[in-house]
Short mmCIF file of the C-alpha atoms (twelve columns), coordinates in Angstrom:
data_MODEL
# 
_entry.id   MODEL 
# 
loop_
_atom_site.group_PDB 
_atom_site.id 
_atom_site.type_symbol 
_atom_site.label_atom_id 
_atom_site.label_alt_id 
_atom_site.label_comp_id 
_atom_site.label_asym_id 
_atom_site.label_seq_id 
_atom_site.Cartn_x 
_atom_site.Cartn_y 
_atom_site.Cartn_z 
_atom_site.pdbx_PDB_model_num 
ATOM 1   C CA . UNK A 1   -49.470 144.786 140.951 1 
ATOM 2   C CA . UNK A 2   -47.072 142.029 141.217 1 
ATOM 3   C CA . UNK A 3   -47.421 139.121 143.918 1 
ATOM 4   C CA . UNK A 4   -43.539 139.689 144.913 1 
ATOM 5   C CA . UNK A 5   -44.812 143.754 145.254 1 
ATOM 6   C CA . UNK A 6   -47.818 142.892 147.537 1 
ATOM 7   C CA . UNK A 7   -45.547 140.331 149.833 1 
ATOM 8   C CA . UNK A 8   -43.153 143.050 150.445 1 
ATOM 9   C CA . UNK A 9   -45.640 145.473 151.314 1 
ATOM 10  C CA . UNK A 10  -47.700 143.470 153.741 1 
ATOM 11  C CA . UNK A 11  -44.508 142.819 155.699 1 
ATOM 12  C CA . UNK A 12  -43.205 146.280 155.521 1 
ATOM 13  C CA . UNK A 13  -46.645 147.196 156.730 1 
ATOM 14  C CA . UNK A 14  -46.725 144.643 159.347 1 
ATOM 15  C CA . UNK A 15  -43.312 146.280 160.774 1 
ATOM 16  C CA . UNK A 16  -44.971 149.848 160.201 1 
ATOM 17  C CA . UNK A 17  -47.779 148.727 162.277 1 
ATOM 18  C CA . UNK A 18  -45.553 146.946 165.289 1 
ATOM 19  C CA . UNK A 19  -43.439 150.496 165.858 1 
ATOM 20  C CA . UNK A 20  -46.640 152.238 166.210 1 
ATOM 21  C CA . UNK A 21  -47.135 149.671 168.985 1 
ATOM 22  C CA . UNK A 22  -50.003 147.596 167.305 1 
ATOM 23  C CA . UNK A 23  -49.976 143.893 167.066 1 
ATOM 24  C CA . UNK A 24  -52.045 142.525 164.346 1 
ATOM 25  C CA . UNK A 25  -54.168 138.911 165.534 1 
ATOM 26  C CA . UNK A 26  -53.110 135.533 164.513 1 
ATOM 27  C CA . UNK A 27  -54.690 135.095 160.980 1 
ATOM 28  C CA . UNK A 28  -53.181 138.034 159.808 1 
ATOM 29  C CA . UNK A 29  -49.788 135.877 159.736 1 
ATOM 30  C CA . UNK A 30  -51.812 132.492 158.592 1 
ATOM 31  C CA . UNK A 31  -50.191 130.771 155.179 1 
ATOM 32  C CA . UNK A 32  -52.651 131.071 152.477 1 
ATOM 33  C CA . UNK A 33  -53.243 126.826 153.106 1 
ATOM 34  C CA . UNK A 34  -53.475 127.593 156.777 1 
ATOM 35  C CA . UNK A 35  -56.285 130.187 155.744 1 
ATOM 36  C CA . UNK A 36  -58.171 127.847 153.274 1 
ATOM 37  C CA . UNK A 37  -57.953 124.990 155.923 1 
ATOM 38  C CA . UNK A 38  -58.967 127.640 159.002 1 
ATOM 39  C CA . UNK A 39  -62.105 129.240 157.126 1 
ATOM 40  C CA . UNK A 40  -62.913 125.584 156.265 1 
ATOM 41  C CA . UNK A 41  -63.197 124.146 159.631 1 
ATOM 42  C CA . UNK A 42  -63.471 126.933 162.622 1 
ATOM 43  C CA . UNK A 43  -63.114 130.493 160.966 1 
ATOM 44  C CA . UNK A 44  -65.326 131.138 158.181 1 
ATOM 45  C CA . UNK A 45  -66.285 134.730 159.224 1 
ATOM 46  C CA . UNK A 46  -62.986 135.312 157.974 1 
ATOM 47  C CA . UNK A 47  -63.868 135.024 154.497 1 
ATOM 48  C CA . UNK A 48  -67.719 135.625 154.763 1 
ATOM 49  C CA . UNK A 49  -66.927 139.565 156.207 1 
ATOM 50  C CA . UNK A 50  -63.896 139.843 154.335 1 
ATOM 51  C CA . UNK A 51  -61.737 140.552 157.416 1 
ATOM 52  C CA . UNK A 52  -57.453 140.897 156.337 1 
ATOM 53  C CA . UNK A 53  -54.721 142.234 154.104 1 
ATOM 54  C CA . UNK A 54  -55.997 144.938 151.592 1 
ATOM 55  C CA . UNK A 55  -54.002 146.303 149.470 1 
ATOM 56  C CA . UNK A 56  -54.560 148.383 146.383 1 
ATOM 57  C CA . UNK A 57  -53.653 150.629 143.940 1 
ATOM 58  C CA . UNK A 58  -56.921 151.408 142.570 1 
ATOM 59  C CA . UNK A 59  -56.196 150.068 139.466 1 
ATOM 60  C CA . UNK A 60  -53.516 152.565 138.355 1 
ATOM 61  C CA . UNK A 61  -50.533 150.634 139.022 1 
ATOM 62  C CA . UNK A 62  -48.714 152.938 140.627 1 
ATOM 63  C CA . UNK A 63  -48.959 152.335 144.253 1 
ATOM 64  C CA . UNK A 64  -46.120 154.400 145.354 1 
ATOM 65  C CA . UNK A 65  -48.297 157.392 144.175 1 
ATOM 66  C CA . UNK A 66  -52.091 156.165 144.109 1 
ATOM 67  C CA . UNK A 67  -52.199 153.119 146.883 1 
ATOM 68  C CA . UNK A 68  -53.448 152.695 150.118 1 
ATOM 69  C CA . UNK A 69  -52.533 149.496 152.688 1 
ATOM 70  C CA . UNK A 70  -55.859 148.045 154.731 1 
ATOM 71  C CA . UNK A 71  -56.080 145.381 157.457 1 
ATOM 72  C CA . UNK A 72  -59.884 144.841 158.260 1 
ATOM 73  C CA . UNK A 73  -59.489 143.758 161.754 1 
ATOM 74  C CA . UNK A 74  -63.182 142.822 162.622 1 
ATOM 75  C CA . UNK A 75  -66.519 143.509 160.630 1 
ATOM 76  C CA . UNK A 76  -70.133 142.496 160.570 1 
ATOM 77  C CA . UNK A 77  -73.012 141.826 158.106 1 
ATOM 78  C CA . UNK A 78  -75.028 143.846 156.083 1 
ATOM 79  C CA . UNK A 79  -77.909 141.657 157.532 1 
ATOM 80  C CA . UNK A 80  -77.394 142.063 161.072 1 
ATOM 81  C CA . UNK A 81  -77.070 146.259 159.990 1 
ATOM 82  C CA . UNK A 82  -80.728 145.575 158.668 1 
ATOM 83  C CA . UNK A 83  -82.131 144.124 161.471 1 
ATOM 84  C CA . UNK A 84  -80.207 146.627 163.550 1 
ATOM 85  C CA . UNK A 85  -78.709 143.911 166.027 1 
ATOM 86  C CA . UNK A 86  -75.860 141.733 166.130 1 
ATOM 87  C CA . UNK A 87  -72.095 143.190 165.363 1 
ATOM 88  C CA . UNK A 88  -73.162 146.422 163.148 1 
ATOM 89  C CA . UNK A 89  -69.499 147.650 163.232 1 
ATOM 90  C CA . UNK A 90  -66.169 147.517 161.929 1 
ATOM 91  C CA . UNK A 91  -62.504 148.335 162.281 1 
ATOM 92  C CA . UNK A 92  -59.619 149.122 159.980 1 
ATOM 93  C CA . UNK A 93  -56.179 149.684 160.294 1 
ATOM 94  C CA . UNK A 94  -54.885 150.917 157.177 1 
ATOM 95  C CA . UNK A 95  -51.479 152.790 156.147 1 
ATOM 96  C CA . UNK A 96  -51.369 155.439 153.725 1 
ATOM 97  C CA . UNK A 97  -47.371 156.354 153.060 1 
ATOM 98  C CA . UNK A 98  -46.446 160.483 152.260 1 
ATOM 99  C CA . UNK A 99  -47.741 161.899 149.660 1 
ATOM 100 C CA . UNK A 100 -49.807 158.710 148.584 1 
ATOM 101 C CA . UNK A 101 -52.683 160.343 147.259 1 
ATOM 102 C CA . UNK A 102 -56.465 157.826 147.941 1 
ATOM 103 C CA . UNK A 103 -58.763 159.541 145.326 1 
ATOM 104 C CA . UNK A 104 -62.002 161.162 146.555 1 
ATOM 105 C CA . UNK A 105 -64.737 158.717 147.389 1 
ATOM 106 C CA . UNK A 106 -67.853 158.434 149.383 1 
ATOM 107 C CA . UNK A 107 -70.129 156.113 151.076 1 
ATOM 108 C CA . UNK A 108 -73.412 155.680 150.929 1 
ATOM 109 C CA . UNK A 109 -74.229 153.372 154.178 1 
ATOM 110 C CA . UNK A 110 -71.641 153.743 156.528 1 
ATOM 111 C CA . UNK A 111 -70.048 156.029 158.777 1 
ATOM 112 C CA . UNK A 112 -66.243 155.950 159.257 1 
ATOM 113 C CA . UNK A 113 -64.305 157.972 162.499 1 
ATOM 114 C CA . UNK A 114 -60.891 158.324 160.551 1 
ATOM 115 C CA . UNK A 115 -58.214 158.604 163.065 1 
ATOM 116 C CA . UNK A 116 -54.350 159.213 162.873 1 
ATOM 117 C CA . UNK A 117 -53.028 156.538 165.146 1 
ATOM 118 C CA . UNK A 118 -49.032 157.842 164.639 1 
ATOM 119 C CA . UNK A 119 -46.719 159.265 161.635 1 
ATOM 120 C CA . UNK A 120 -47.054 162.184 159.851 1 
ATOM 121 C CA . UNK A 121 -49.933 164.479 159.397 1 
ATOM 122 C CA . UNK A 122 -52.786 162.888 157.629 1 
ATOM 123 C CA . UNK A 123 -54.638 165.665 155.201 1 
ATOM 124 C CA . UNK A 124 -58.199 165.185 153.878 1 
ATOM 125 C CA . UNK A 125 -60.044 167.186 151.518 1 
ATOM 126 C CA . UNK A 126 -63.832 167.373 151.772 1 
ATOM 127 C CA . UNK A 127 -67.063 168.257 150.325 1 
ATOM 128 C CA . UNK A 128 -70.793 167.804 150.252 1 
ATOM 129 C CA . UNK A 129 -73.307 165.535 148.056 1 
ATOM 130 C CA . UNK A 130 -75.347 167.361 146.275 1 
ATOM 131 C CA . UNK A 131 -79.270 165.530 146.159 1 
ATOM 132 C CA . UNK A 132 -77.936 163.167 143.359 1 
ATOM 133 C CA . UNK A 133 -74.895 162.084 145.198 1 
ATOM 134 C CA . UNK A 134 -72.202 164.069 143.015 1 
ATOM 135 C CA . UNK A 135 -69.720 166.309 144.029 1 
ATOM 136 C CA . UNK A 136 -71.135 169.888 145.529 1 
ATOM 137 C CA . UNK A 137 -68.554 172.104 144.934 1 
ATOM 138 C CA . UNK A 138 -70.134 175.188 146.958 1 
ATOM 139 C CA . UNK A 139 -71.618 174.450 150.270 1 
ATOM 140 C CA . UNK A 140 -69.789 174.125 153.581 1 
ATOM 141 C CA . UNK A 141 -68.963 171.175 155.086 1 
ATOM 142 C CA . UNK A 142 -69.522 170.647 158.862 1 
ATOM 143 C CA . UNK A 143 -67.942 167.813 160.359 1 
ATOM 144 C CA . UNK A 144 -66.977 166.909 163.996 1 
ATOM 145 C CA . UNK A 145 -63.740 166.435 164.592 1 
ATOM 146 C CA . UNK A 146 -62.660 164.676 167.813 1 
ATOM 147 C CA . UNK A 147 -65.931 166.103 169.154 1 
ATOM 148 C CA . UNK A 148 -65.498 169.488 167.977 1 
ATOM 149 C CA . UNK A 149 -67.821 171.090 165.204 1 
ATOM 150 C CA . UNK A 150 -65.486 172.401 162.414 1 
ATOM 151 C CA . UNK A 151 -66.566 174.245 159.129 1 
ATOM 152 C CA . UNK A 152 -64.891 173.874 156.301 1 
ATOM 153 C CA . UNK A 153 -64.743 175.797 152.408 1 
ATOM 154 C CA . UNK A 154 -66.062 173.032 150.035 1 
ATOM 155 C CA . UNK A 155 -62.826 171.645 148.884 1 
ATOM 156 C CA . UNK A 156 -60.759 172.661 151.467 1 
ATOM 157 C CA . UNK A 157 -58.169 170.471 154.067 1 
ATOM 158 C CA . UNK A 158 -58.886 168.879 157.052 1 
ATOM 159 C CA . UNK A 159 -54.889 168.090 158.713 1 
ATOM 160 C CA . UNK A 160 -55.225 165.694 161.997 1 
ATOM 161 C CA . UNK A 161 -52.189 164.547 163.855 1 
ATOM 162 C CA . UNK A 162 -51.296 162.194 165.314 1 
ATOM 163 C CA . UNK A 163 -54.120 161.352 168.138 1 
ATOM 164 C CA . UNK A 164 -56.782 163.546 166.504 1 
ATOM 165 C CA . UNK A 165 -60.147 162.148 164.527 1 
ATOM 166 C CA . UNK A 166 -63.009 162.949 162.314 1 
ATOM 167 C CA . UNK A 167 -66.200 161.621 161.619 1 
ATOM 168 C CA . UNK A 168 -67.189 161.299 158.186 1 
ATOM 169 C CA . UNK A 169 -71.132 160.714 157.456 1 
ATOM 170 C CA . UNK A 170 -72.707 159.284 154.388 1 
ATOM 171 C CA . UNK A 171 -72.051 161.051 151.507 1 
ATOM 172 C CA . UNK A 172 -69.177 163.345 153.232 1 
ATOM 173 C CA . UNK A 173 -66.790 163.232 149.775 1 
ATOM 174 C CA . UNK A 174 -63.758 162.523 150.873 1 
ATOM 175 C CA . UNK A 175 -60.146 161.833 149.185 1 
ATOM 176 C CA . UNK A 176 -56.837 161.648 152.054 1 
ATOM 177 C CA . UNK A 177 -52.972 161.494 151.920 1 
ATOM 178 C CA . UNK A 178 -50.030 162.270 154.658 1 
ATOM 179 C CA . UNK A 179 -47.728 164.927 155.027 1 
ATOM 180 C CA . UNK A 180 -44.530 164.287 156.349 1 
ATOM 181 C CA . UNK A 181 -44.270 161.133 157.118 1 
ATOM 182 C CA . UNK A 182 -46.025 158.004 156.775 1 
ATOM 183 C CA . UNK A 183 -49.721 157.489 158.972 1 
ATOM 184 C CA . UNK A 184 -51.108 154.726 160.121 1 
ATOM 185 C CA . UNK A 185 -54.790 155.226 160.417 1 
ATOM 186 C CA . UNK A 186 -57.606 153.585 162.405 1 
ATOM 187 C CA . UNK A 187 -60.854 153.066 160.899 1 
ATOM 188 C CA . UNK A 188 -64.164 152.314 163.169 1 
ATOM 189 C CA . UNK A 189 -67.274 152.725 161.336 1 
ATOM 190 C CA . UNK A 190 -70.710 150.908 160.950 1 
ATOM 191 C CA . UNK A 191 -70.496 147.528 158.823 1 
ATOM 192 C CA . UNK A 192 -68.401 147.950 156.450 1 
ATOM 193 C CA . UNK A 193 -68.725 146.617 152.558 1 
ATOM 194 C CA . UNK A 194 -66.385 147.744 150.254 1 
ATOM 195 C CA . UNK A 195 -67.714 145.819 147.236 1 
ATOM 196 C CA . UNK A 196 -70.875 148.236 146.805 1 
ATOM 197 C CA . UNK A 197 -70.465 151.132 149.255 1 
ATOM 198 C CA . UNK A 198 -67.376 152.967 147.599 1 
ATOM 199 C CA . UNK A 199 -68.359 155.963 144.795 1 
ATOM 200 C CA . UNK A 200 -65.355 157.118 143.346 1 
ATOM 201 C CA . UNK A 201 -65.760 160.685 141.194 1 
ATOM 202 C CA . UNK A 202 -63.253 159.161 138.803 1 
ATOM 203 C CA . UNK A 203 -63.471 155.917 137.214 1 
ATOM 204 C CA . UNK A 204 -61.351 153.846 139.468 1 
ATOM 205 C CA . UNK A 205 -60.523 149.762 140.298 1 
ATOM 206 C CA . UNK A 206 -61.432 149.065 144.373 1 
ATOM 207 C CA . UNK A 207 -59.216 146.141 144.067 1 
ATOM 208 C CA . UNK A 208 -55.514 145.394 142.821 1 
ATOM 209 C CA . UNK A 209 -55.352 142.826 139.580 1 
ATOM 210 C CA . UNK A 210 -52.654 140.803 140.877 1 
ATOM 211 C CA . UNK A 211 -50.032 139.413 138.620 1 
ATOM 212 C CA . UNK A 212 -48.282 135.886 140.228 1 
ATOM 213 C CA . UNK A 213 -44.962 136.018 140.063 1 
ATOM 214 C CA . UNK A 214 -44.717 134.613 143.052 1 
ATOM 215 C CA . UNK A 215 -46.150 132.789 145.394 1 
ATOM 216 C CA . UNK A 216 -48.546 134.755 148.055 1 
ATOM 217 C CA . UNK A 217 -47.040 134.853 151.700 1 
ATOM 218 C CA . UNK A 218 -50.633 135.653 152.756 1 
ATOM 219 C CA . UNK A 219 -53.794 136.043 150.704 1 
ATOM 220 C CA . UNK A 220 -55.467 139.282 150.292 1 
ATOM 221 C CA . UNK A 221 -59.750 139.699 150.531 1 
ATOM 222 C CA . UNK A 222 -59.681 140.163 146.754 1 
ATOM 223 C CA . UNK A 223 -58.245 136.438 146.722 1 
ATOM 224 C CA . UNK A 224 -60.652 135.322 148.758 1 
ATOM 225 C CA . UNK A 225 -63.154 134.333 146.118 1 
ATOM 226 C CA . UNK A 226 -60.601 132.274 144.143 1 
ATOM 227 C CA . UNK A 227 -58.522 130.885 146.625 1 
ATOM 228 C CA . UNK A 228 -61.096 129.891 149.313 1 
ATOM 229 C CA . UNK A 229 -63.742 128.533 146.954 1 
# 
């Protein structure tokens, strides 16, 4: 993706965000010096949890139809998930525009209430893990959905609107797009680390491979390494 792409988007999504009456906090809008100087000094869970802009395209380079916008709002360690105190959870906003397919993936640790916070309808397709962690294409999948125990074919779509959750559990195989309109999506799970806890059934890229054509207006968590080093 290009660096001029991946400014637009994060201010488009910043607007997106505002109409659906969510204000993003203050280092979401930090300069990428402000950032380096911030995480430095007073902020450094900011870099060491990997909270921020997200945005990728899984490596296909085409966003408009394989993409998905994230904002990781607040997260905590893998270590304090081990010793089973301290901040063991995290939240998301992320944006996923119509028909903006996010291939099928699972997790192995954490567990993720999905929620349509406004737009469209948001659709996800679901299955099972069979004992090795692949795909099972036969069994039912049970899932609760705002509470409520719902059984679906293998394969089959789960459509929330606006207002309406699920809970997804380790190994629920799960790929999502919306319907309609736009969604912007809440995400509040268990620690969340997106550098080994994503299984993809096809070969995909997590992260974007960002071309500078530009300068960044704010640095995304795959900078994070480079730039704040």
């Amino acid at each position: 993706m290009l660096r001029s792409e991946v400014n637009a988007i994060i201010e488009k999504s910043d607007a997106f965000m505002r109409q659906h009456g969510f204000v993003l906090p203050p280092f979401a809008y930090w300069s990428p010096d402000e950032l380096k100087t911030r995480v430095a000094s007073d902020t450094p869970s900011i870099r060491d949890t990997r909270l921020g802009w997200d945005i990728t395209d899984y490596g296909k380079d085409r966003f408009s139809a394989f993409g998905l916008v994230l904002f990781t709002l607040r997260n905590g360690s893998a270590a304090a998930l081990a010793h089973g105190r301290g901040m063991l959870y995290a939240e998301k906003l992320m944006i996923t525009a119509k028909d903006q397919v996010n291939p099928l993936h699972r997790h192995a640790v954490k567990t993720e209430d999905i929620i349509n916070r406004g737009g469209g309808t948001l659709v996800l397709q679901m299955y099972n893990s069979l004992p090795d962690g692949d795909v099972d294409e036969a069994t039912d999948v049970v899932v609760a959905a705002d509470a409520r125990l719902r059984t679906l074919k293998a394969g089959s779509f789960l459509r929330l609107s606006p207002g309406e959750s699920v809970t997804l559990l380790p190994g629920n195989w799960h790929a999502f797009w919306a319907e309609g309109a736009d969604v912007l999506m809440g995400e509040v799970s268990t620690v969340n680390d997106d550098l080994t806890d994503n299984y993809f059934r096809e070969p995909v890229g997590r992260f974007s491979t960002i071309q500078e054509d530009i300068k960044p207006s704010h640095l995304l968590v795959s900078d994070y390494d480079t730039w704040l080093s």
